[in-house]
Coordinates of C-alpha atoms and ligand atoms in Angstrom, one line a residue:
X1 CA -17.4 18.8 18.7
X2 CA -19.4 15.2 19.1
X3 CA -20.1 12.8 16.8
X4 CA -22.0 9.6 17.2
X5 CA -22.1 6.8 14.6
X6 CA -25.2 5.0 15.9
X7 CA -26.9 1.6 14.5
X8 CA -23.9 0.0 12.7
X9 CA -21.8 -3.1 13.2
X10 CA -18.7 -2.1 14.2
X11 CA -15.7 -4.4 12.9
X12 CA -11.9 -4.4 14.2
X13 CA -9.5 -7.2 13.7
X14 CA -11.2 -9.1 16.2
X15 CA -14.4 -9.6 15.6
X16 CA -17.8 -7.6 14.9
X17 CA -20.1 -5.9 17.7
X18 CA -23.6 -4.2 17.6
X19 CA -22.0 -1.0 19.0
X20 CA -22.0 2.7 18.8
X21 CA -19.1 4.9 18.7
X22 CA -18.9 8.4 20.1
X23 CA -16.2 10.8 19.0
X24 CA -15.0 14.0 20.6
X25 CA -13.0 16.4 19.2
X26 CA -11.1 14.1 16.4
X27 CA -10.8 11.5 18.7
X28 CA -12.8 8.0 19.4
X29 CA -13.7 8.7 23.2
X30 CA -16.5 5.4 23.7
X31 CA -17.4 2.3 22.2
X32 CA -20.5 0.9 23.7
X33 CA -24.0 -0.5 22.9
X34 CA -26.8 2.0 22.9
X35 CA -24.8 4.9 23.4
X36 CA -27.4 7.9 24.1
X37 CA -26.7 11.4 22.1
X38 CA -26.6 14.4 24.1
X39 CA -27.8 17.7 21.9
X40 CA -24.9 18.8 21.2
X41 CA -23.8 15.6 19.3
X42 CA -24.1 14.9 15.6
X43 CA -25.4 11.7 14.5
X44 CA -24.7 9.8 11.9
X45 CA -27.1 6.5 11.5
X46 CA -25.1 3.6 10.0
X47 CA -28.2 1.0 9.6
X48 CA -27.4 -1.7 7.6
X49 CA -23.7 -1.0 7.4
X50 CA -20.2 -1.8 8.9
X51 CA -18.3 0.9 11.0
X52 CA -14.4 -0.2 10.7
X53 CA -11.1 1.9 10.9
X54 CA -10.2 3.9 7.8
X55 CA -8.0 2.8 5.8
X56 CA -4.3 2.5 5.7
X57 CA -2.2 2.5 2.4
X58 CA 1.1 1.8 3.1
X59 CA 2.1 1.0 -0.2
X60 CA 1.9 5.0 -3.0
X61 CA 4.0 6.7 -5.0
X62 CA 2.6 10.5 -5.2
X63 CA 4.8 13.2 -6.9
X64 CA 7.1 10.4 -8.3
X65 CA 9.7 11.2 -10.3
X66 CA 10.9 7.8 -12.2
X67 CA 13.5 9.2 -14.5
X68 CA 11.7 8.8 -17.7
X69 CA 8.6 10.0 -16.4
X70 CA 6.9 11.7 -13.3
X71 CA 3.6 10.5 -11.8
X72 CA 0.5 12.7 -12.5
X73 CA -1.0 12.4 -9.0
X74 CA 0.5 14.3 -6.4
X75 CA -0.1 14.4 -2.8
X76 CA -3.2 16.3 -3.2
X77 CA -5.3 14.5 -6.1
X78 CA -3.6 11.1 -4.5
X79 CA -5.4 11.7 -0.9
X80 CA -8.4 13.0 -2.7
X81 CA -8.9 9.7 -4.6
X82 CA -7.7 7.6 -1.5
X83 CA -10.5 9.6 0.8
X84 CA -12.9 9.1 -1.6
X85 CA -12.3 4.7 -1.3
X86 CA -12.3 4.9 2.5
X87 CA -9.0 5.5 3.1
X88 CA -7.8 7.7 5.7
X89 CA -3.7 7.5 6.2
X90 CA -1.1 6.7 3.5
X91 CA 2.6 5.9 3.6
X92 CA 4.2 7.1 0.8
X93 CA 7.3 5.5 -0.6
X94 CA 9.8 7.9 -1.3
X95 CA 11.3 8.4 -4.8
X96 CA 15.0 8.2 -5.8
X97 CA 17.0 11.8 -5.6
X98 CA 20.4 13.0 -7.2
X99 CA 22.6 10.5 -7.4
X100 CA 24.7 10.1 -3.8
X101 CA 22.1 12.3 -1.7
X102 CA 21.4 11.8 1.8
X103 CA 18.4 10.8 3.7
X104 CA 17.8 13.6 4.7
X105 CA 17.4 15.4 1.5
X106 CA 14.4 12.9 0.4
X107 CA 12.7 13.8 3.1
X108 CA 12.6 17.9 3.1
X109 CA 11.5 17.4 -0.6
X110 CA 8.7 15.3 0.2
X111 CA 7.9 17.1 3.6
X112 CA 7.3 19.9 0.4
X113 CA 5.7 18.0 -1.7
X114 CA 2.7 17.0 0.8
X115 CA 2.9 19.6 3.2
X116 CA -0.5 22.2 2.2
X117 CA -1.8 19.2 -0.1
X118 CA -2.5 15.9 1.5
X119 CA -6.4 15.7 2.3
X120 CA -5.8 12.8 4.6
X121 CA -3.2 11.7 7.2
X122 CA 0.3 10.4 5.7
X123 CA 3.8 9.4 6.6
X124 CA 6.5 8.4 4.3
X125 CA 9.1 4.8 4.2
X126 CA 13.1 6.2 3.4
X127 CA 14.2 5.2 0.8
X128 CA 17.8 4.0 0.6
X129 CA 19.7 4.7 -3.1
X130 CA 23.1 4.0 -2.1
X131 CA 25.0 2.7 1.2
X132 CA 28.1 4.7 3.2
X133 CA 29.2 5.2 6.4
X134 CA 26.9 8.7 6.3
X135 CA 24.0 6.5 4.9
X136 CA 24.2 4.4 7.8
X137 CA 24.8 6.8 10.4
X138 CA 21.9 9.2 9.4
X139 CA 19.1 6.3 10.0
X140 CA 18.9 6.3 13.8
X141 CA 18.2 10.1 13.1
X142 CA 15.5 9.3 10.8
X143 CA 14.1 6.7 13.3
X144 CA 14.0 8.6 16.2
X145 CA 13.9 12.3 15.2
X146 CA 11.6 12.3 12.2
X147 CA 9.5 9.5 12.7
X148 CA 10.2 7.7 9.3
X149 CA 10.7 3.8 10.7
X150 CA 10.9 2.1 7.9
X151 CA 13.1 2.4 4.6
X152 CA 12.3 0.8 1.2
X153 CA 15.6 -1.2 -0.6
X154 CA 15.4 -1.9 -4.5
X155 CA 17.0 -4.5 -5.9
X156 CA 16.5 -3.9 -9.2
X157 CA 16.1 0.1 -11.2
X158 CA 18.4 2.7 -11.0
X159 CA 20.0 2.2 -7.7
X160 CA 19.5 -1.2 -7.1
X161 CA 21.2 -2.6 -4.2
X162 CA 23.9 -5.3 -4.3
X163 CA 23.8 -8.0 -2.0
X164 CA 26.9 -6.7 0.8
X165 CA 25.2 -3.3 0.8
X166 CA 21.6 -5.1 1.7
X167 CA 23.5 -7.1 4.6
X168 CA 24.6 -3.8 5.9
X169 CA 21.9 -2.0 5.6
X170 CA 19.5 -4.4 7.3
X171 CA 21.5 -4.9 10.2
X172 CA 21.8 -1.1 11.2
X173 CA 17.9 -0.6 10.1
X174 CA 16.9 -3.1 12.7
X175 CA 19.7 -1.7 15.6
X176 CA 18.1 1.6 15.2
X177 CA 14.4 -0.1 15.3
X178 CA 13.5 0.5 11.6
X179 CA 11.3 -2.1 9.4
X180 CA 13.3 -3.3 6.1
X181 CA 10.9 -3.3 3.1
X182 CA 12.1 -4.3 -0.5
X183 CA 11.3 -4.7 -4.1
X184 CA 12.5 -8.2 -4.6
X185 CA 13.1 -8.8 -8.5
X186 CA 16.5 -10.4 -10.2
X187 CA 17.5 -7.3 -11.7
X188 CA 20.6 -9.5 -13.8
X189 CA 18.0 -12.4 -15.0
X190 CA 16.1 -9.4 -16.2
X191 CA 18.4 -7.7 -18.1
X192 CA 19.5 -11.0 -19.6
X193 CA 16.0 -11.8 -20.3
X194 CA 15.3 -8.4 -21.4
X195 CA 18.0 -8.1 -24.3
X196 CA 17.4 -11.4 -25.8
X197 CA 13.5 -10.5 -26.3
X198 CA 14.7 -6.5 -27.5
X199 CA 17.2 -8.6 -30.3
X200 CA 14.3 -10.7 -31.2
X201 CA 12.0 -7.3 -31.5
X202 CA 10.0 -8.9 -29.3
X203 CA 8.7 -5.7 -27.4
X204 CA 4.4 -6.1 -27.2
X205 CA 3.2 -5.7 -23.6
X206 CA 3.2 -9.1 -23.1
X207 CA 6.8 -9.5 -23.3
X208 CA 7.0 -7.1 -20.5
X209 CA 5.6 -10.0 -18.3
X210 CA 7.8 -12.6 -19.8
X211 CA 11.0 -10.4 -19.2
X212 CA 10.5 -10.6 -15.6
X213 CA 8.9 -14.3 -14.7
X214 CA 8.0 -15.3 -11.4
X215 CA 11.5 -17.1 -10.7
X216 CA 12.9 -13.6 -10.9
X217 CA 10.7 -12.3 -8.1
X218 CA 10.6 -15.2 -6.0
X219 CA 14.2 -16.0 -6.4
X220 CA 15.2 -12.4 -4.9
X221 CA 12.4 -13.4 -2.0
X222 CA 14.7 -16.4 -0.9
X223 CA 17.6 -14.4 -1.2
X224 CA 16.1 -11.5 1.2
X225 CA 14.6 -13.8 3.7
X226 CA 17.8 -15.5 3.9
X227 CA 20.0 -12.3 4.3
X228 CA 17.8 -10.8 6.8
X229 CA 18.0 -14.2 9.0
X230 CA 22.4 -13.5 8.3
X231 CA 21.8 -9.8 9.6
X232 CA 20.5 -11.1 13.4
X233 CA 17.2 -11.9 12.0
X234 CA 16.2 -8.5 10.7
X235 CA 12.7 -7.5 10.3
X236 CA 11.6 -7.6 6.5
X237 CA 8.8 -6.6 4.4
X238 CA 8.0 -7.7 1.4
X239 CA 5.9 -5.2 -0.8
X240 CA 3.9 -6.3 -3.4
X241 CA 3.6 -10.1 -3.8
X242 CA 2.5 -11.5 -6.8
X243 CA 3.2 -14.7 -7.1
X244 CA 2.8 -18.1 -4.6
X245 CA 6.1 -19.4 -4.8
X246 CA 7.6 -16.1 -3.3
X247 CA 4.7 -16.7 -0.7
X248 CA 6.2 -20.1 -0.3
X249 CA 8.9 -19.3 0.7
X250 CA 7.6 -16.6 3.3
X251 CA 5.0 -19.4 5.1
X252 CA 8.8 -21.4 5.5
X253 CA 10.5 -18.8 6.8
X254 CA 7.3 -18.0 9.2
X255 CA 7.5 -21.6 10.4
X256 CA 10.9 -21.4 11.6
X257 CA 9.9 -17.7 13.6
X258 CA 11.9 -15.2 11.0
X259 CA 10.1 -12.0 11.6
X260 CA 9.0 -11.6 7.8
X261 CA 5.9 -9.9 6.6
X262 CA 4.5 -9.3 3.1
X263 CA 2.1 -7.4 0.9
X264 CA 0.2 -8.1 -1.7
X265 CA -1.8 -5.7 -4.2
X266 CA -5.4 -5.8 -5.3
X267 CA -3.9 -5.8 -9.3
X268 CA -2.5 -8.8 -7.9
X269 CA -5.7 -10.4 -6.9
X270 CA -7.9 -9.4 -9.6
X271 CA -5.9 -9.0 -12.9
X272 CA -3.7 -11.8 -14.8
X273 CA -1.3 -11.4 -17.8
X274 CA -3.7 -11.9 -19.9
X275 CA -4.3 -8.3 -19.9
X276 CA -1.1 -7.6 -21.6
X277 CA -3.0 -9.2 -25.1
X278 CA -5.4 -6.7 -25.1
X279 CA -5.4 -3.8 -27.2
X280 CA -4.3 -1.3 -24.1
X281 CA -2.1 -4.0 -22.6
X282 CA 0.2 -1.1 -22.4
X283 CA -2.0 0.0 -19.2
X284 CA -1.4 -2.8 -17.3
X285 CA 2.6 -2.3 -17.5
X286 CA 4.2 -2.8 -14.1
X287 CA 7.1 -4.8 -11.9
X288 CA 6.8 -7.2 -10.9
X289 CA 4.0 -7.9 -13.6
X290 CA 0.4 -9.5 -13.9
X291 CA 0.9 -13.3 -13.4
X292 CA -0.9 -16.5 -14.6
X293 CA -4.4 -16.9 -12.8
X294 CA -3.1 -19.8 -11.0
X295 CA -1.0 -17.2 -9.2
X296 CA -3.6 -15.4 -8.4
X297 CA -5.5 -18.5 -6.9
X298 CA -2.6 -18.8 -5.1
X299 CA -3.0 -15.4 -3.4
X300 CA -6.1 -15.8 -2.4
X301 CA -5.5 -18.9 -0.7
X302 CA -2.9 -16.7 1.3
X303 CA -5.3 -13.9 2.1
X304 CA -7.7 -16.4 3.7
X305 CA -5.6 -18.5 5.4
X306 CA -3.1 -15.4 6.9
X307 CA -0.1 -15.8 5.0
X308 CA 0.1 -12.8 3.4
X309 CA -0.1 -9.0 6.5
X310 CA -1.3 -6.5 4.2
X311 CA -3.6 -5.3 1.1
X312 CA -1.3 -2.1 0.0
X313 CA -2.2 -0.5 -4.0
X314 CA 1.4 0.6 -5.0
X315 CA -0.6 3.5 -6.6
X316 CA 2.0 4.7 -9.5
X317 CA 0.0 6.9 -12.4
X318 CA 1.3 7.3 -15.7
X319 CA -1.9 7.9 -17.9
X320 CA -2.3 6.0 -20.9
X321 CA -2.1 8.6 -23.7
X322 CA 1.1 9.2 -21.9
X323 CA 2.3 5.4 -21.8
X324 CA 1.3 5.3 -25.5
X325 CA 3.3 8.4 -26.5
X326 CA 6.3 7.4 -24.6
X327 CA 6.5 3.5 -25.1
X328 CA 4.6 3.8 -29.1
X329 CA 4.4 -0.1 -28.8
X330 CA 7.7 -1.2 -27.1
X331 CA 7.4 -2.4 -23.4
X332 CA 11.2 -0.8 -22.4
X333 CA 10.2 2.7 -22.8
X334 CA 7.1 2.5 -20.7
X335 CA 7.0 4.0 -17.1
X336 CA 5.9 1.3 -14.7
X337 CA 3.1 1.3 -12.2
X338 CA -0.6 1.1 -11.9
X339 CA -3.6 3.7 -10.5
X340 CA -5.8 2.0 -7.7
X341 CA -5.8 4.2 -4.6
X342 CA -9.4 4.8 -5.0
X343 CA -10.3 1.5 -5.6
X344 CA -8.1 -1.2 -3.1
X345 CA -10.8 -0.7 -0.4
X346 CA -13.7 -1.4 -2.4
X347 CA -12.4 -4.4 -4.2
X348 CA -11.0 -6.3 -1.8
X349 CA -14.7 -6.1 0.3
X350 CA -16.5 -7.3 -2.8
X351 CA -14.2 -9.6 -4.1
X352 CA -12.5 -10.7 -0.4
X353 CA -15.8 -10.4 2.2
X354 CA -18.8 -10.6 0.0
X355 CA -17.6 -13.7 -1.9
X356 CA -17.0 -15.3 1.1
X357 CA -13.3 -15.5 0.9
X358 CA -12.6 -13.6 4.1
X359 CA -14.5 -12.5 7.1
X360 CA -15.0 -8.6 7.7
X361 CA -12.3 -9.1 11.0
X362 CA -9.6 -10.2 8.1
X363 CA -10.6 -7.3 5.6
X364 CA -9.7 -5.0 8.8
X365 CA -6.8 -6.8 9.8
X366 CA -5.5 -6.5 5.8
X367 CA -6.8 -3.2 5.3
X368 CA -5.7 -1.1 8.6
X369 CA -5.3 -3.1 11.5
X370 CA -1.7 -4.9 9.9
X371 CA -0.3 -2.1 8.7
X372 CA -0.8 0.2 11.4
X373 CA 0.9 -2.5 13.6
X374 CA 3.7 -3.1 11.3
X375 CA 4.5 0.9 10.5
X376 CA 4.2 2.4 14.0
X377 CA 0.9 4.2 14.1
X378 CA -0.6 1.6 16.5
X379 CA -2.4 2.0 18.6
X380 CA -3.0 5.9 17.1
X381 CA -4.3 4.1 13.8
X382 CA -6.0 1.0 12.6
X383 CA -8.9 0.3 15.9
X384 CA -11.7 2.0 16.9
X385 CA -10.8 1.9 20.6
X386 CA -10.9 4.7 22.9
X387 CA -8.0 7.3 22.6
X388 CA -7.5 6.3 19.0
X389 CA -7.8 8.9 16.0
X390 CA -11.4 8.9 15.0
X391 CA -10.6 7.2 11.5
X392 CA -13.5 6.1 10.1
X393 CA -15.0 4.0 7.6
X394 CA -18.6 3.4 6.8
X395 CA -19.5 0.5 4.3
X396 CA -22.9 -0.4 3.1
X397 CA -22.9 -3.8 1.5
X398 CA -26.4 -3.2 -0.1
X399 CA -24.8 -0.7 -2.7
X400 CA -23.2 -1.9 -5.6
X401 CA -21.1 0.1 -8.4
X402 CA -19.3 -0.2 -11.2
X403 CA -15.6 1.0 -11.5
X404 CA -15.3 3.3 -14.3
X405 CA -12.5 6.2 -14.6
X406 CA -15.3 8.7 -15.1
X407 CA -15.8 8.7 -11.3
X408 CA -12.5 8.1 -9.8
X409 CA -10.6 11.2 -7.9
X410 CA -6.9 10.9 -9.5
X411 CA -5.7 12.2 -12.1
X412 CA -4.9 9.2 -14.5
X413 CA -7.1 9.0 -17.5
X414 CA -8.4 5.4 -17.2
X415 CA -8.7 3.0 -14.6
X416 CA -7.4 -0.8 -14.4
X417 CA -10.7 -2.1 -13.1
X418 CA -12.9 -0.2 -15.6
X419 CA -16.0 -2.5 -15.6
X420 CA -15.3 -4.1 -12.7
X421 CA -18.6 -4.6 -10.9
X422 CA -18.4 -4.2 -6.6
X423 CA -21.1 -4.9 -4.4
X424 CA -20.6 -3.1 -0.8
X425 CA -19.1 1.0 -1.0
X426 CA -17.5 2.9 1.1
X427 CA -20.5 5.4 1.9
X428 CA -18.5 7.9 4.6
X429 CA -14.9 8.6 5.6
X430 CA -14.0 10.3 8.3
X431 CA -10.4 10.7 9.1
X432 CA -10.0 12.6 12.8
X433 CA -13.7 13.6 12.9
X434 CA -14.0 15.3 10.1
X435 CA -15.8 13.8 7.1
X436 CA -13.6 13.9 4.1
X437 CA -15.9 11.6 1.7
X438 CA -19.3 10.7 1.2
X439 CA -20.6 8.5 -1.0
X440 CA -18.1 8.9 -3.3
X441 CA -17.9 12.4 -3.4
X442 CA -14.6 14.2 -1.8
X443 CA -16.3 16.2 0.9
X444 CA -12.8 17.1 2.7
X445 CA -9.8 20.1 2.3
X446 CA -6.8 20.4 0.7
X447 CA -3.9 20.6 3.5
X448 CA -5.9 18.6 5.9
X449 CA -3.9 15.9 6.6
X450 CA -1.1 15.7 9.3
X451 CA 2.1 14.4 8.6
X452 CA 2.3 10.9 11.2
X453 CA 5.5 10.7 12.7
X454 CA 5.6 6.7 13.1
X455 CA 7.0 4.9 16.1
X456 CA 10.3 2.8 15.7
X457 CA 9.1 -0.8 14.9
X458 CA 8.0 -3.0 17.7
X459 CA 8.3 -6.9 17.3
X460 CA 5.5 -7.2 20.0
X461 CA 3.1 -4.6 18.0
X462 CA 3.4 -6.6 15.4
X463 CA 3.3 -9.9 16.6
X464 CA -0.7 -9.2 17.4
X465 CA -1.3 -8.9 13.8
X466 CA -4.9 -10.4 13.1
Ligands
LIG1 O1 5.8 -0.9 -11.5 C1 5.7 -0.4 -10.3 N1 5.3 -1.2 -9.3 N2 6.0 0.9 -10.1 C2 6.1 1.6 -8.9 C3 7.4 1.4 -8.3 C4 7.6 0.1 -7.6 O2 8.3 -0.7 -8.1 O3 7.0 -0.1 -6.5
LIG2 ZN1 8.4 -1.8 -6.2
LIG3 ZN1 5.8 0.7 -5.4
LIG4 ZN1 -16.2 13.7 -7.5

């Protein structure tokens, strides 16, 4: 089978191109001007719009199970919704199991959970609960025999990880050429924080935010950067940024060569704490939480100028009449995390490329590009050259929308961007030839996707990031 997506520009992380792309069998095969279609080929005419690689979420939490609460997407509506924004591979991070399991247990559950379901292409990060001499030995096995190379930490929730057991476990992650990623909060200035507002009855949304200030995130930053430089200089990510002294921090450590990375989250971008004063402030309940806009300035300025690797959602859906029946007004009882799967794409070319924050090279290098580099699926994923999966993307920037719930292919029951107007949509998504959206609508098969065993991580992959 032959595909050719003629008339577009084509966009990769380093520049744009008047160029057509030919695809044979699932795979991109030619990249060329004025590429001439034989009769058995399908064309697709992309006048007017850009032809980039799909997208790559590295950052959901499908089928989660958070203890109070499981998520209401699963691997299935998740990839349905993230197909429908242009996206075409997700890495799932891996929920918590019974208390003192292996690695190895995580992953057969979620091999179950998104094997049969997952419209789209996905791998998943480890996730590590606990750390023992099995803990440790089992990761080269992960690494290298089931393709998961890279493991999420916590330092705060359930099984947070104290400070000796990070040590270890960053220096065996990067001997068996695994990427360290972490949830950096304070979980002990939390708690503190967290009691004295509970005795004051002091439980509104908002006080959600001021449980957990910026300090608290930015603080476990410095503390990761600096134990990852103790552990031989272990590579660390940092998942979703929200605030610019944690980014501070990062550009430092960057100046001095520390291989550190870090993610940030459209909610991040686009939605400040003011949110937590409205009447549904409960919808907007998360960790770290919506900052001050000046935060949010802040992120931008790292977006444009290349401080901050990757645009991920963290897509975590509780719906609201759910949040409302379990927290009834008090912030403690209220499962954490956001919907935006569908949406992360979309946003971030209105709000990055069409506002003239970024160019449509950056939104690539954010988008797919970064973290296809950083999770070993280059050169498989994130480029359109030759011998890469024929992950596709078409946006038109003359189409404009209006985010609304009503529309959006998960199963939450409101979105966090309701209202939110976007100019440029994602009007086709192809993810290894076959189309699996268009224009919005979910146009692809339950099952379809493949799980991606990832490469171990490679310093000089990543050092190409754009
Ligand atoms: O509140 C959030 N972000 N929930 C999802 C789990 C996590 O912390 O990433
Ligand atoms: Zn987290
Ligand atoms: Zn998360
Ligand atoms: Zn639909």
């Amino acid at each position: 089978m032959k595909q050719l997506i003629k008339n577009g520009i084509l966009v990769d992380s380093d520049g744009q191109y008047s160029q057509d792309l030919l695809i044979e069998n699932g795979v991109i095969c030619q990249r060329d001007t004025a590429i001439e279609a034989d009769s058995q080929c399908e064309v697709i005419d992309a006048s007017g719009c850009y032809v980039m690689p799909g997208g790559i979420d590295v950052h959901t939490h499908f089928n989660i199970d958070v203890g109070i609460a499981r998520s209401c997407d699963d691997f299935f509506s998740g990839t349905r919704a993230a197909a429908c924004g242009g996206t075409t591979t997700i890495i799932d991070h891996m929920g918590f199991g019974p208390a003192g399991c292996n690695l190895h247990h995580q992953l057969n559950v979620y091999h179950q959970y998104a094997a049969g379901n997952a419209a789209i292409d996905y791998g998943f990060h480890g996730v590590i609960q606990h750390i023992d001499d099995g803990i440790l030995e089992e990761m080269a096995s992960m690494v290298h025999d089931e393709g998961i190379s890279s493991f999420k930490l916590y330092l705060t929730y359930l099984y947070k990880i104290n400070d000796a057991d990070v040590l270890r476990a960053l220096g065996q992650l990067r001997q068996v050429g695994a990427l360290t990623t972490v949830h950096p909060e304070n979980d002990a200035a939390i708690a503190l924080r967290r009691a004295a507002l509970v005795a004051a009855g002091k439980t509104a949304p908002i006080h959600h935010a001021l449980s957990r200030p910026l300090e608290c995130e930015a603080e476990a930053i410095g503390r990761m950067i600096n134990l990852a430089h103790l552990a031989d200089n272990a590579p660390l990510y940092i998942v979703h940024l929200s605030n610019g002294l944690g980014l501070d921090y990062l550009r430092l450590a960057r100046q001095q060569r520390q291989p550190v990375w870090v993610e940030t989250c459209p909610q991040y971008l686009l939605l400040n704490e003011q949110c937590y004063l409205r009447e549904d402030g409960a919808k907007y309940i998360l960790s770290p939480p919506l900052r001050d806009q000046r935060e949010l300035d802040r992120l931008w300025i790292g977006i444009a100028d290349g401080s901050i690797d990757t645009v991920a959602t963290d897509h975590c859906t509780f719906p609201y009449h759910q949040r409302q029946a379990m927290a009834t007004g008090d912030f403690t009882r209220c499962p954490n995390g956001l919907p935006g799967v569908e949406n992360r794409m979309m946003l971030l070319f209105s709000h990055g490329v069409l506002s003239g924050r970024i160019s449509p090279s950056r939104f690539v290098a954010l988008t797919s590009s970064n973290p296809a580099r950083l999770f070993g699926l280059w050169p498989r994923k994130g480029n359109l050259n030759p011998g890469a999966d024929a992950d596709v993307v078409i946006f038109d920037p003359r189409q404009s929308t209006v985010i609304s719930h009503a529309w959006l292919h998960d199963n939450a029951d409101y979105s966090p961007y309701e209202g939110f107007q976007c100019q440029g949509a994602p009007v086709l998504t192809m993810c290894r030839g076959e189309i699996v959206a268009r224009n919005g609508e979910f146009t692809g098969r339950q099952g379809y996707g493949q799980f991606l065993r990832r490469r171990p991580f490679n310093a000089q992959i990543a050092a190409k990031m754009g």
